[in-house]
């Protein structure tokens, strides 16, 4: 561990910011020096709760501050890009919440800034890649336990009330959220699926606003099909109009076995070799699902602390974090691809 503390600025002091603050506090040798929010009172509240010395409403103060080494970007989706660009250009390492950006132009600007300062750590927040069940599924694909992957899918069913969309101006807008259920809630498990199977090369989808027409303009329901890079086919369903609140289902089907998880727990595990199925069920039963910090909602999962500890270690080691921004981009490209496919009526190729 280096002698000097790593100094953090948090930009955006809303719902997710305390989870970042508490996760940084769990990491050794870290001090949060700045809290920034357009609404000064929100920055002040976070600062008081976590003993943060400086408060501002202008993120440029944080990106230019001498006592900041890295910045957590915890604002609405459209503002991630300008804040990240200013931070990287200011020589700060960046951890950006999902979704990295709300548009292809926003993404391109962020990666152009990182190309100017490639020595800086630039990570995305997809904490579920640290979930032990998600890591287990990835191992089953990679070590050949499932055989050749044939199909894989994800269903995300959650509930977002009309009041949720009315409460914050940016939510449910194309301009600031960039969408709704796909780019905000489902993107976590779209990322998990893509990470497990090794990425997608094309997507075709449709979306609708079926029950939130009075409270927001973007989609509350979407379905899509995917062609994965390895040749398997995929399916995706997402809705924030469901009474089955927060029950993500991940399914993988290969020539040697099939596995369906709901909320990280096994629904069905069938393998040609029964001993393998038993071992996997046992491993799933032993996955650590304990909450490590008080901040955050149950459906955010338990692994922000692991992701932030890795970001801190990455900075100290001079490497990119486990969830590189580059890899976190793929799920955004898939989501933006579904929107584009809906409008064009065609498949969208993913670079
Ligand atoms: N990883 C997860 O599990 C998880 C969970 C919830 C939210 N998020 C993500 O975190 C981000 C924030 O979500 P939230 O629910 O905390 O939203 P929020 O609306 O509660 O908070 C966002 C805050 O950012 C502030 N802000 C906006 N633009 C700003 C700017 N230019 N400078 C300074 N402050 C600015 C707003 O005033 C607001 O207080 C989003 O990207 C969201 O998708 C991630």
mmCIF file of C-alpha atoms and ligand atoms in Angstrom:
data_model
loop_
_atom_site.group_PDB
_atom_site.id
_atom_site.type_symbol
_atom_site.label_atom_id
_atom_site.label_comp_id
_atom_site.label_asym_id
_atom_site.label_seq_id
_atom_site.Cartn_x
_atom_site.Cartn_y
_atom_site.Cartn_z
ATOM 1 C CA UNK A 1 0.000 0.000 0.000
ATOM 2 C CA UNK A 2 1.338 3.483 -0.865
ATOM 3 C CA UNK A 3 2.004 5.870 2.053
ATOM 4 C CA UNK A 4 -0.340 8.606 0.848
ATOM 5 C CA UNK A 5 -4.066 8.083 0.973
ATOM 6 C CA UNK A 6 -5.963 7.801 -2.289
ATOM 7 C CA UNK A 7 -8.232 10.845 -2.516
ATOM 8 C CA UNK A 8 -11.707 10.482 -4.007
ATOM 9 C CA UNK A 9 -14.258 12.952 -5.330
ATOM 10 C CA UNK A 10 -17.889 11.865 -5.663
ATOM 11 C CA UNK A 11 -19.872 13.699 -8.334
ATOM 12 C CA UNK A 12 -23.624 13.210 -7.985
ATOM 13 C CA UNK A 13 -24.879 12.794 -4.422
ATOM 14 C CA UNK A 14 -28.223 11.067 -4.964
ATOM 15 C CA UNK A 15 -29.395 7.515 -4.329
ATOM 16 C CA UNK A 16 -26.245 5.568 -5.308
ATOM 17 C CA UNK A 17 -23.603 7.920 -3.868
ATOM 18 C CA UNK A 18 -23.746 6.588 -0.253
ATOM 19 C CA UNK A 19 -23.029 3.084 -1.535
ATOM 20 C CA UNK A 20 -19.858 4.413 -3.196
ATOM 21 C CA UNK A 21 -18.944 6.362 -0.051
ATOM 22 C CA UNK A 22 -19.382 3.330 2.207
ATOM 23 C CA UNK A 23 -17.504 1.061 -0.182
ATOM 24 C CA UNK A 24 -14.549 3.489 -0.337
ATOM 25 C CA UNK A 25 -14.577 3.630 3.466
ATOM 26 C CA UNK A 26 -14.186 -0.150 3.572
ATOM 27 C CA UNK A 27 -11.078 0.052 1.378
ATOM 28 C CA UNK A 28 -7.720 0.695 3.092
ATOM 29 C CA UNK A 29 -5.960 4.048 2.716
ATOM 30 C CA UNK A 30 -8.761 5.945 0.997
ATOM 31 C CA UNK A 31 -10.136 9.385 1.857
ATOM 32 C CA UNK A 32 -13.160 11.035 0.236
ATOM 33 C CA UNK A 33 -12.198 14.691 -0.186
ATOM 34 C CA UNK A 34 -14.974 16.186 -2.346
ATOM 35 C CA UNK A 35 -18.752 15.834 -2.645
ATOM 36 C CA UNK A 36 -20.364 17.521 -5.646
ATOM 37 C CA UNK A 37 -23.996 17.886 -6.665
ATOM 38 C CA UNK A 38 -25.932 20.463 -8.672
ATOM 39 C CA UNK A 39 -28.142 20.615 -5.577
ATOM 40 C CA UNK A 40 -25.792 21.920 -2.894
ATOM 41 C CA UNK A 41 -27.891 20.508 -0.055
ATOM 42 C CA UNK A 42 -27.435 16.956 -1.378
ATOM 43 C CA UNK A 43 -23.658 17.382 -1.558
ATOM 44 C CA UNK A 44 -23.645 18.882 1.934
ATOM 45 C CA UNK A 45 -25.686 15.990 3.343
ATOM 46 C CA UNK A 46 -23.304 13.392 1.892
ATOM 47 C CA UNK A 47 -20.315 15.406 3.157
ATOM 48 C CA UNK A 48 -21.714 15.615 6.677
ATOM 49 C CA UNK A 49 -22.551 11.925 6.813
ATOM 50 C CA UNK A 50 -19.155 10.736 5.560
ATOM 51 C CA UNK A 51 -16.853 13.485 6.874
ATOM 52 C CA UNK A 52 -16.011 14.908 3.429
ATOM 53 C CA UNK A 53 -14.064 18.201 3.610
ATOM 54 C CA UNK A 54 -15.140 20.011 0.415
ATOM 55 C CA UNK A 55 -18.553 20.620 -1.131
ATOM 56 C CA UNK A 56 -19.303 22.121 -4.527
ATOM 57 C CA UNK A 57 -22.046 22.371 -7.149
ATOM 58 C CA UNK A 58 -19.539 22.573 -10.048
ATOM 59 C CA UNK A 59 -17.907 19.302 -11.091
ATOM 60 C CA UNK A 60 -15.094 21.246 -12.785
ATOM 61 C CA UNK A 61 -13.825 22.171 -9.326
ATOM 62 C CA UNK A 62 -13.496 18.467 -8.534
ATOM 63 C CA UNK A 63 -11.915 17.503 -11.851
ATOM 64 C CA UNK A 64 -9.336 20.288 -11.344
ATOM 65 C CA UNK A 65 -8.751 19.814 -7.591
ATOM 66 C CA UNK A 66 -5.185 19.037 -6.492
ATOM 67 C CA UNK A 67 -6.473 16.843 -3.645
ATOM 68 C CA UNK A 68 -8.380 14.407 -5.891
ATOM 69 C CA UNK A 69 -6.826 11.296 -7.445
ATOM 70 C CA UNK A 70 -9.990 9.604 -8.660
ATOM 71 C CA UNK A 71 -13.641 10.390 -9.245
ATOM 72 C CA UNK A 72 -16.806 8.347 -8.887
ATOM 73 C CA UNK A 73 -19.347 9.574 -11.432
ATOM 74 C CA UNK A 74 -22.803 9.039 -9.889
ATOM 75 C CA UNK A 75 -25.005 11.382 -11.919
ATOM 76 C CA UNK A 76 -27.723 10.843 -14.563
ATOM 77 C CA UNK A 77 -26.636 8.954 -17.693
ATOM 78 C CA UNK A 78 -26.276 11.864 -20.134
ATOM 79 C CA UNK A 79 -23.933 13.783 -17.819
ATOM 80 C CA UNK A 80 -21.556 10.803 -17.356
ATOM 81 C CA UNK A 81 -19.741 11.643 -20.579
ATOM 82 C CA UNK A 82 -18.874 15.341 -20.052
ATOM 83 C CA UNK A 83 -17.912 14.709 -16.409
ATOM 84 C CA UNK A 84 -15.739 11.704 -17.310
ATOM 85 C CA UNK A 85 -14.048 13.601 -20.145
ATOM 86 C CA UNK A 86 -13.243 16.518 -17.810
ATOM 87 C CA UNK A 87 -11.980 14.118 -15.145
ATOM 88 C CA UNK A 88 -9.687 12.143 -17.486
ATOM 89 C CA UNK A 89 -8.418 15.348 -19.100
ATOM 90 C CA UNK A 90 -7.758 16.627 -15.563
ATOM 91 C CA UNK A 91 -5.601 13.557 -14.851
ATOM 92 C CA UNK A 92 -8.084 11.775 -12.544
ATOM 93 C CA UNK A 93 -8.857 8.068 -12.560
ATOM 94 C CA UNK A 94 -12.580 7.494 -13.188
ATOM 95 C CA UNK A 95 -15.148 5.020 -11.957
ATOM 96 C CA UNK A 96 -18.361 5.679 -13.865
ATOM 97 C CA UNK A 97 -21.734 4.296 -12.840
ATOM 98 C CA UNK A 98 -23.808 2.406 -15.356
ATOM 99 C CA UNK A 99 -24.895 3.102 -18.021
ATOM 100 C CA UNK A 100 -21.577 4.588 -19.153
ATOM 101 C CA UNK A 101 -23.375 7.022 -21.463
ATOM 102 C CA UNK A 102 -26.758 7.645 -23.021
ATOM 103 C CA UNK A 103 -25.601 7.923 -26.643
ATOM 104 C CA UNK A 104 -22.900 6.704 -29.048
ATOM 105 C CA UNK A 105 -21.472 10.250 -29.210
ATOM 106 C CA UNK A 106 -21.214 10.329 -25.410
ATOM 107 C CA UNK A 107 -19.392 6.986 -25.402
ATOM 108 C CA UNK A 108 -17.014 8.035 -28.175
ATOM 109 C CA UNK A 109 -16.047 11.226 -26.328
ATOM 110 C CA UNK A 110 -15.235 9.228 -23.175
ATOM 111 C CA UNK A 111 -13.012 6.735 -24.988
ATOM 112 C CA UNK A 112 -11.278 9.505 -26.947
ATOM 113 C CA UNK A 113 -10.444 11.134 -23.589
ATOM 114 C CA UNK A 114 -9.136 7.831 -22.219
ATOM 115 C CA UNK A 115 -7.035 7.361 -25.358
ATOM 116 C CA UNK A 116 -5.378 10.704 -24.498
ATOM 117 C CA UNK A 117 -4.572 9.440 -20.964
ATOM 118 C CA UNK A 118 -4.389 5.623 -21.194
ATOM 119 C CA UNK A 119 -2.306 5.432 -17.993
ATOM 120 C CA UNK A 120 -5.401 6.408 -15.966
ATOM 121 C CA UNK A 121 -7.720 3.723 -14.601
ATOM 122 C CA UNK A 122 -11.160 3.951 -16.207
ATOM 123 C CA UNK A 123 -13.787 1.556 -14.897
ATOM 124 C CA UNK A 124 -17.509 1.006 -15.261
ATOM 125 C CA UNK A 125 -19.871 -0.106 -12.506
ATOM 126 C CA UNK A 126 -21.306 -3.531 -13.235
ATOM 127 C CA UNK A 127 -21.018 -4.921 -9.730
ATOM 128 C CA UNK A 128 -22.827 -8.154 -10.590
ATOM 129 C CA UNK A 129 -19.694 -9.408 -12.337
ATOM 130 C CA UNK A 130 -18.413 -9.911 -8.783
ATOM 131 C CA UNK A 131 -21.476 -11.985 -7.784
ATOM 132 C CA UNK A 132 -20.297 -15.510 -7.124
ATOM 133 C CA UNK A 133 -23.195 -17.100 -9.026
ATOM 134 C CA UNK A 134 -22.453 -14.975 -12.104
ATOM 135 C CA UNK A 135 -18.767 -15.921 -11.871
ATOM 136 C CA UNK A 136 -19.761 -19.584 -11.587
ATOM 137 C CA UNK A 137 -21.855 -19.387 -14.777
ATOM 138 C CA UNK A 138 -18.931 -17.820 -16.605
ATOM 139 C CA UNK A 139 -16.643 -20.642 -15.438
ATOM 140 C CA UNK A 140 -19.149 -23.254 -16.673
ATOM 141 C CA UNK A 141 -19.036 -21.717 -20.152
ATOM 142 C CA UNK A 142 -15.271 -21.278 -20.172
ATOM 143 C CA UNK A 143 -14.219 -24.653 -18.738
ATOM 144 C CA UNK A 144 -16.475 -26.572 -21.131
ATOM 145 C CA UNK A 145 -18.800 -27.994 -18.423
ATOM 146 C CA UNK A 146 -21.827 -26.863 -20.454
ATOM 147 C CA UNK A 147 -20.380 -28.209 -23.687
ATOM 148 C CA UNK A 148 -20.998 -26.020 -26.743
ATOM 149 C CA UNK A 149 -23.310 -23.162 -25.833
ATOM 150 C CA UNK A 150 -26.542 -23.267 -27.860
ATOM 151 C CA UNK A 151 -28.827 -20.624 -26.348
ATOM 152 C CA UNK A 152 -28.622 -18.177 -23.470
ATOM 153 C CA UNK A 153 -31.106 -15.699 -22.148
ATOM 154 C CA UNK A 154 -32.022 -13.171 -19.534
ATOM 155 C CA UNK A 155 -35.353 -11.961 -18.164
ATOM 156 C CA UNK A 156 -35.526 -8.873 -15.962
ATOM 157 C CA UNK A 157 -38.856 -8.236 -14.327
ATOM 158 C CA UNK A 158 -39.141 -5.393 -11.890
ATOM 159 C CA UNK A 159 -41.517 -2.678 -10.813
ATOM 160 C CA UNK A 160 -41.015 1.054 -11.207
ATOM 161 C CA UNK A 161 -43.963 3.179 -10.148
ATOM 162 C CA UNK A 162 -45.171 6.259 -12.028
ATOM 163 C CA UNK A 163 -43.978 8.280 -9.004
ATOM 164 C CA UNK A 164 -40.435 6.971 -9.465
ATOM 165 C CA UNK A 165 -40.411 8.540 -12.934
ATOM 166 C CA UNK A 166 -42.080 11.764 -11.807
ATOM 167 C CA UNK A 167 -39.717 12.265 -8.839
ATOM 168 C CA UNK A 168 -36.494 12.964 -10.799
ATOM 169 C CA UNK A 169 -36.490 14.956 -14.020
ATOM 170 C CA UNK A 170 -33.950 12.768 -15.824
ATOM 171 C CA UNK A 171 -35.682 9.419 -15.381
ATOM 172 C CA UNK A 172 -37.716 8.033 -18.271
ATOM 173 C CA UNK A 173 -36.362 10.577 -20.758
ATOM 174 C CA UNK A 174 -34.478 9.933 -23.998
ATOM 175 C CA UNK A 175 -32.327 13.035 -23.445
ATOM 176 C CA UNK A 176 -31.010 12.337 -19.945
ATOM 177 C CA UNK A 177 -31.622 8.694 -19.054
ATOM 178 C CA UNK A 178 -31.299 7.569 -22.672
ATOM 179 C CA UNK A 179 -34.218 5.117 -22.258
ATOM 180 C CA UNK A 180 -35.653 3.434 -19.175
ATOM 181 C CA UNK A 181 -35.875 -0.245 -18.256
ATOM 182 C CA UNK A 182 -33.218 -1.399 -20.728
ATOM 183 C CA UNK A 183 -30.580 1.247 -20.065
ATOM 184 C CA UNK A 184 -31.159 1.511 -16.327
ATOM 185 C CA UNK A 185 -32.456 -1.675 -14.693
ATOM 186 C CA UNK A 186 -31.941 -4.461 -17.261
ATOM 187 C CA UNK A 187 -28.467 -3.349 -18.294
ATOM 188 C CA UNK A 188 -26.909 -5.018 -15.223
ATOM 189 C CA UNK A 189 -28.068 -8.464 -16.278
ATOM 190 C CA UNK A 190 -27.568 -7.818 -19.979
ATOM 191 C CA UNK A 191 -23.957 -7.094 -19.039
ATOM 192 C CA UNK A 192 -23.768 -10.235 -16.903
ATOM 193 C CA UNK A 193 -25.105 -12.367 -19.776
ATOM 194 C CA UNK A 194 -22.733 -10.801 -22.317
ATOM 195 C CA UNK A 195 -19.793 -11.239 -19.955
ATOM 196 C CA UNK A 196 -20.662 -14.877 -19.282
ATOM 197 C CA UNK A 197 -21.040 -15.848 -22.951
ATOM 198 C CA UNK A 198 -18.217 -13.719 -24.362
ATOM 199 C CA UNK A 199 -20.198 -10.952 -26.076
ATOM 200 C CA UNK A 200 -22.666 -10.475 -28.922
ATOM 201 C CA UNK A 201 -22.158 -9.605 -32.566
ATOM 202 C CA UNK A 202 -25.712 -8.535 -33.536
ATOM 203 C CA UNK A 203 -29.016 -7.613 -31.938
ATOM 204 C CA UNK A 204 -32.615 -7.231 -33.084
ATOM 205 C CA UNK A 205 -35.301 -5.912 -30.752
ATOM 206 C CA UNK A 206 -38.474 -3.982 -30.071
ATOM 207 C CA UNK A 207 -39.690 -1.916 -27.153
ATOM 208 C CA UNK A 208 -42.914 -0.330 -25.927
ATOM 209 C CA UNK A 209 -44.289 1.875 -23.200
ATOM 210 C CA UNK A 210 -47.216 -0.247 -22.034
ATOM 211 C CA UNK A 211 -48.117 1.039 -18.563
ATOM 212 C CA UNK A 212 -46.124 4.245 -17.960
ATOM 213 C CA UNK A 213 -47.492 6.455 -20.736
ATOM 214 C CA UNK A 214 -48.626 9.089 -18.235
ATOM 215 C CA UNK A 215 -45.369 9.252 -16.301
ATOM 216 C CA UNK A 216 -42.531 8.901 -18.821
ATOM 217 C CA UNK A 217 -41.679 8.924 -22.520
ATOM 218 C CA UNK A 218 -39.289 5.970 -22.913
ATOM 219 C CA UNK A 219 -39.711 2.178 -22.775
ATOM 220 C CA UNK A 220 -41.044 0.114 -19.871
ATOM 221 C CA UNK A 221 -40.926 -3.189 -21.797
ATOM 222 C CA UNK A 222 -38.595 -4.666 -24.404
ATOM 223 C CA UNK A 223 -37.678 -7.956 -26.028
ATOM 224 C CA UNK A 224 -34.681 -8.764 -28.199
ATOM 225 C CA UNK A 225 -32.824 -11.582 -29.870
ATOM 226 C CA UNK A 226 -29.050 -11.781 -29.968
ATOM 227 C CA UNK A 227 -26.384 -13.516 -32.036
ATOM 228 C CA UNK A 228 -23.493 -14.192 -29.684
ATOM 229 C CA UNK A 229 -19.888 -13.908 -30.774
ATOM 230 C CA UNK A 230 -19.342 -17.659 -30.200
ATOM 231 C CA UNK A 231 -22.272 -18.684 -32.444
ATOM 232 C CA UNK A 232 -24.998 -19.342 -29.844
ATOM 233 C CA UNK A 233 -28.323 -17.484 -29.986
ATOM 234 C CA UNK A 234 -29.796 -15.372 -27.220
ATOM 235 C CA UNK A 235 -33.041 -13.934 -25.963
ATOM 236 C CA UNK A 236 -33.760 -11.012 -23.684
ATOM 237 C CA UNK A 237 -36.935 -9.775 -21.990
ATOM 238 C CA UNK A 238 -37.115 -6.710 -19.778
ATOM 239 C CA UNK A 239 -39.990 -4.960 -18.088
ATOM 240 C CA UNK A 240 -40.394 -2.538 -15.211
ATOM 241 C CA UNK A 241 -44.177 -3.102 -15.203
ATOM 242 C CA UNK A 242 -44.003 -6.482 -13.501
ATOM 243 C CA UNK A 243 -45.415 -7.643 -10.181
ATOM 244 C CA UNK A 244 -42.568 -10.179 -10.032
ATOM 245 C CA UNK A 245 -40.358 -7.425 -8.729
ATOM 246 C CA UNK A 246 -36.587 -7.901 -9.163
ATOM 247 C CA UNK A 247 -36.425 -11.484 -10.301
ATOM 248 C CA UNK A 248 -33.688 -11.596 -12.923
ATOM 249 C CA UNK A 249 -33.431 -14.976 -14.601
ATOM 250 C CA UNK A 250 -30.282 -16.118 -16.381
ATOM 251 C CA UNK A 251 -30.464 -19.247 -18.566
ATOM 252 C CA UNK A 252 -27.673 -21.122 -20.303
ATOM 253 C CA UNK A 253 -28.184 -24.197 -22.448
ATOM 254 C CA UNK A 254 -25.309 -26.203 -23.880
ATOM 255 C CA UNK A 255 -24.719 -29.608 -25.424
ATOM 256 C CA UNK A 256 -23.763 -31.047 -21.999
ATOM 257 C CA UNK A 257 -26.074 -29.217 -19.649
ATOM 258 C CA UNK A 258 -28.670 -26.570 -18.893
ATOM 259 C CA UNK A 259 -28.886 -24.143 -16.025
ATOM 260 C CA UNK A 260 -31.569 -21.616 -15.095
ATOM 261 C CA UNK A 261 -31.015 -19.223 -12.196
ATOM 262 C CA UNK A 262 -33.589 -16.859 -10.766
ATOM 263 C CA UNK A 263 -32.273 -14.173 -8.446
ATOM 264 C CA UNK A 264 -28.979 -16.086 -8.278
ATOM 265 C CA UNK A 265 -30.683 -19.268 -7.052
ATOM 266 C CA UNK A 266 -31.056 -22.442 -9.119
ATOM 267 C CA UNK A 267 -34.420 -23.008 -10.787
ATOM 268 C CA UNK A 268 -33.194 -25.976 -12.821
ATOM 269 C CA UNK A 269 -29.762 -27.544 -13.187
ATOM 270 C CA UNK A 270 -29.547 -30.537 -15.550
ATOM 271 C CA UNK A 271 -26.324 -32.018 -16.890
ATOM 272 C CA UNK A 272 -25.607 -35.169 -18.845
ATOM 273 C CA UNK A 273 -23.317 -35.981 -15.937
ATOM 274 C CA UNK A 274 -25.381 -35.969 -12.729
ATOM 275 C CA UNK A 275 -22.364 -35.461 -10.482
ATOM 276 C CA UNK A 276 -21.634 -32.165 -12.258
ATOM 277 C CA UNK A 277 -25.206 -30.977 -11.635
ATOM 278 C CA UNK A 278 -24.916 -31.830 -7.930
ATOM 279 C CA UNK A 279 -21.556 -30.057 -7.596
ATOM 280 C CA UNK A 280 -22.962 -26.921 -9.269
ATOM 281 C CA UNK A 281 -26.058 -26.905 -7.048
ATOM 282 C CA UNK A 282 -23.763 -27.214 -4.033
ATOM 283 C CA UNK A 283 -21.525 -24.355 -5.286
ATOM 284 C CA UNK A 284 -24.603 -22.174 -5.859
ATOM 285 C CA UNK A 285 -25.879 -22.912 -2.359
ATOM 286 C CA UNK A 286 -22.535 -21.775 -0.920
ATOM 287 C CA UNK A 287 -22.342 -18.440 -2.820
ATOM 288 C CA UNK A 288 -21.795 -15.469 -0.529
ATOM 289 C CA UNK A 289 -24.870 -13.208 -0.766
ATOM 290 C CA UNK A 290 -24.346 -11.217 2.447
ATOM 291 C CA UNK A 291 -24.723 -7.424 2.438
ATOM 292 C CA UNK A 292 -21.427 -5.792 3.509
ATOM 293 C CA UNK A 293 -22.536 -2.175 3.851
ATOM 294 C CA UNK A 294 -25.752 -0.576 5.063
ATOM 295 C CA UNK A 295 -26.288 1.818 2.126
ATOM 296 C CA UNK A 296 -27.970 0.505 -1.006
ATOM 297 C CA UNK A 297 -31.070 -1.462 -1.801
ATOM 298 C CA UNK A 298 -31.272 -5.239 -1.794
ATOM 299 C CA UNK A 299 -31.745 -5.355 -5.575
ATOM 300 C CA UNK A 300 -28.437 -3.521 -6.105
ATOM 301 C CA UNK A 301 -26.855 -6.757 -4.910
ATOM 302 C CA UNK A 302 -23.980 -7.024 -2.467
ATOM 303 C CA UNK A 303 -20.868 -6.440 -4.527
ATOM 304 C CA UNK A 304 -20.270 -2.681 -4.865
ATOM 305 C CA UNK A 305 -17.595 -3.008 -2.122
ATOM 306 C CA UNK A 306 -15.697 -5.651 -4.133
ATOM 307 C CA UNK A 307 -15.889 -3.578 -7.310
ATOM 308 C CA UNK A 308 -14.660 -0.434 -5.557
ATOM 309 C CA UNK A 309 -11.886 -2.311 -3.715
ATOM 310 C CA UNK A 310 -10.718 -3.587 -7.113
ATOM 311 C CA UNK A 311 -10.828 -0.046 -8.587
ATOM 312 C CA UNK A 312 -8.662 1.209 -5.709
ATOM 313 C CA UNK A 313 -6.196 -1.676 -6.127
ATOM 314 C CA UNK A 314 -6.096 -1.098 -9.899
ATOM 315 C CA UNK A 315 -5.062 2.537 -9.378
ATOM 316 C CA UNK A 316 -2.316 1.486 -6.952
ATOM 317 C CA UNK A 317 -1.090 -1.264 -9.272
ATOM 318 C CA UNK A 318 -1.183 0.922 -12.395
ATOM 319 C CA UNK A 319 -3.601 -1.440 -14.176
ATOM 320 C CA UNK A 320 -7.135 -1.160 -15.533
ATOM 321 C CA UNK A 321 -9.930 -2.337 -13.192
ATOM 322 C CA UNK A 322 -11.596 -5.740 -13.466
ATOM 323 C CA UNK A 323 -14.676 -4.091 -15.042
ATOM 324 C CA UNK A 324 -12.895 -1.969 -17.625
ATOM 325 C CA UNK A 325 -14.890 0.869 -19.117
ATOM 326 C CA UNK A 326 -14.182 -0.688 -22.499
ATOM 327 C CA UNK A 327 -15.897 -3.929 -21.450
ATOM 328 C CA UNK A 328 -18.740 -2.005 -19.756
ATOM 329 C CA UNK A 329 -19.428 -0.332 -23.083
ATOM 330 C CA UNK A 330 -20.646 -3.536 -24.724
ATOM 331 C CA UNK A 331 -23.924 -3.695 -22.768
ATOM 332 C CA UNK A 332 -24.594 -0.038 -23.625
ATOM 333 C CA UNK A 333 -23.937 -0.762 -27.293
ATOM 334 C CA UNK A 334 -26.408 -3.671 -27.102
ATOM 335 C CA UNK A 335 -29.082 -1.521 -25.429
ATOM 336 C CA UNK A 336 -28.586 1.343 -27.891
ATOM 337 C CA UNK A 337 -28.640 -1.317 -30.631
ATOM 338 C CA UNK A 338 -32.092 -2.500 -29.474
ATOM 339 C CA UNK A 339 -33.420 1.072 -29.644
ATOM 340 C CA UNK A 340 -31.913 1.469 -33.120
ATOM 341 C CA UNK A 341 -33.274 -1.903 -34.256
ATOM 342 C CA UNK A 342 -36.783 -0.995 -33.068
ATOM 343 C CA UNK A 343 -36.679 2.215 -35.104
ATOM 344 C CA UNK A 344 -35.114 0.726 -38.241
ATOM 345 C CA UNK A 345 -36.820 -2.667 -38.134
ATOM 346 C CA UNK A 346 -33.461 -4.345 -38.871
ATOM 347 C CA UNK A 347 -30.666 -6.233 -37.167
ATOM 348 C CA UNK A 348 -27.921 -4.004 -35.750
ATOM 349 C CA UNK A 349 -24.317 -5.200 -36.051
ATOM 350 C CA UNK A 350 -22.197 -4.638 -32.956
ATOM 351 C CA UNK A 351 -18.597 -3.679 -33.613
HETATM 352 N N1 LIG B 1 -24.963 0.130 -9.845
HETATM 353 C C1 LIG B 1 -26.179 0.170 -9.320
HETATM 354 O O1 LIG B 1 -26.697 -0.801 -8.771
HETATM 355 C C2 LIG B 1 -26.948 1.456 -9.398
HETATM 356 C C3 LIG B 1 -28.077 1.659 -8.611
HETATM 357 C C4 LIG B 1 -28.732 2.900 -8.688
HETATM 358 C C5 LIG B 1 -28.273 3.864 -9.572
HETATM 359 N N2 LIG B 1 -27.186 3.615 -10.352
HETATM 360 C C6 LIG B 1 -26.679 4.596 -11.309
HETATM 361 O O2 LIG B 1 -26.111 5.694 -10.572
HETATM 362 C C7 LIG B 1 -26.337 6.906 -11.297
HETATM 363 C C8 LIG B 1 -27.113 7.874 -10.409
HETATM 364 O O3 LIG B 1 -28.348 7.285 -10.075
HETATM 365 P P1 LIG B 1 -29.149 7.753 -8.770
HETATM 366 O O4 LIG B 1 -30.260 6.795 -8.625
HETATM 367 O O5 LIG B 1 -28.192 7.971 -7.658
HETATM 368 O O6 LIG B 1 -29.721 9.142 -9.302
HETATM 369 P P2 LIG B 1 -30.165 10.413 -8.445
HETATM 370 O O7 LIG B 1 -31.024 11.233 -9.330
HETATM 371 O O8 LIG B 1 -30.667 9.977 -7.124
HETATM 372 O O9 LIG B 1 -28.772 11.168 -8.208
HETATM 373 C C9 LIG B 1 -28.057 11.773 -9.238
HETATM 374 C C10 LIG B 1 -27.526 13.085 -8.706
HETATM 375 O O10 LIG B 1 -26.634 13.656 -9.666
HETATM 376 C C11 LIG B 1 -26.783 15.051 -9.586
HETATM 377 N N3 LIG B 1 -26.248 15.647 -10.818
HETATM 378 C C12 LIG B 1 -26.753 15.553 -12.079
HETATM 379 N N4 LIG B 1 -25.960 16.217 -12.940
HETATM 380 C C13 LIG B 1 -24.921 16.709 -12.216
HETATM 381 C C14 LIG B 1 -23.780 17.478 -12.533
HETATM 382 N N5 LIG B 1 -23.537 17.896 -13.797
HETATM 383 N N6 LIG B 1 -22.923 17.815 -11.553
HETATM 384 C C15 LIG B 1 -23.159 17.414 -10.268
HETATM 385 N N7 LIG B 1 -24.231 16.705 -9.902
HETATM 386 C C16 LIG B 1 -25.104 16.348 -10.867
HETATM 387 C C17 LIG B 1 -28.263 15.268 -9.386
HETATM 388 O O11 LIG B 1 -28.542 16.540 -8.826
HETATM 389 C C18 LIG B 1 -28.613 14.125 -8.439
HETATM 390 O O12 LIG B 1 -28.566 14.503 -7.081
HETATM 391 C C19 LIG B 1 -27.066 6.508 -12.579
HETATM 392 O O13 LIG B 1 -26.121 6.302 -13.575
HETATM 393 C C20 LIG B 1 -27.748 5.199 -12.207
HETATM 394 O O14 LIG B 1 -28.017 4.369 -13.311
HETATM 395 C C21 LIG B 1 -26.518 2.443 -10.262
#
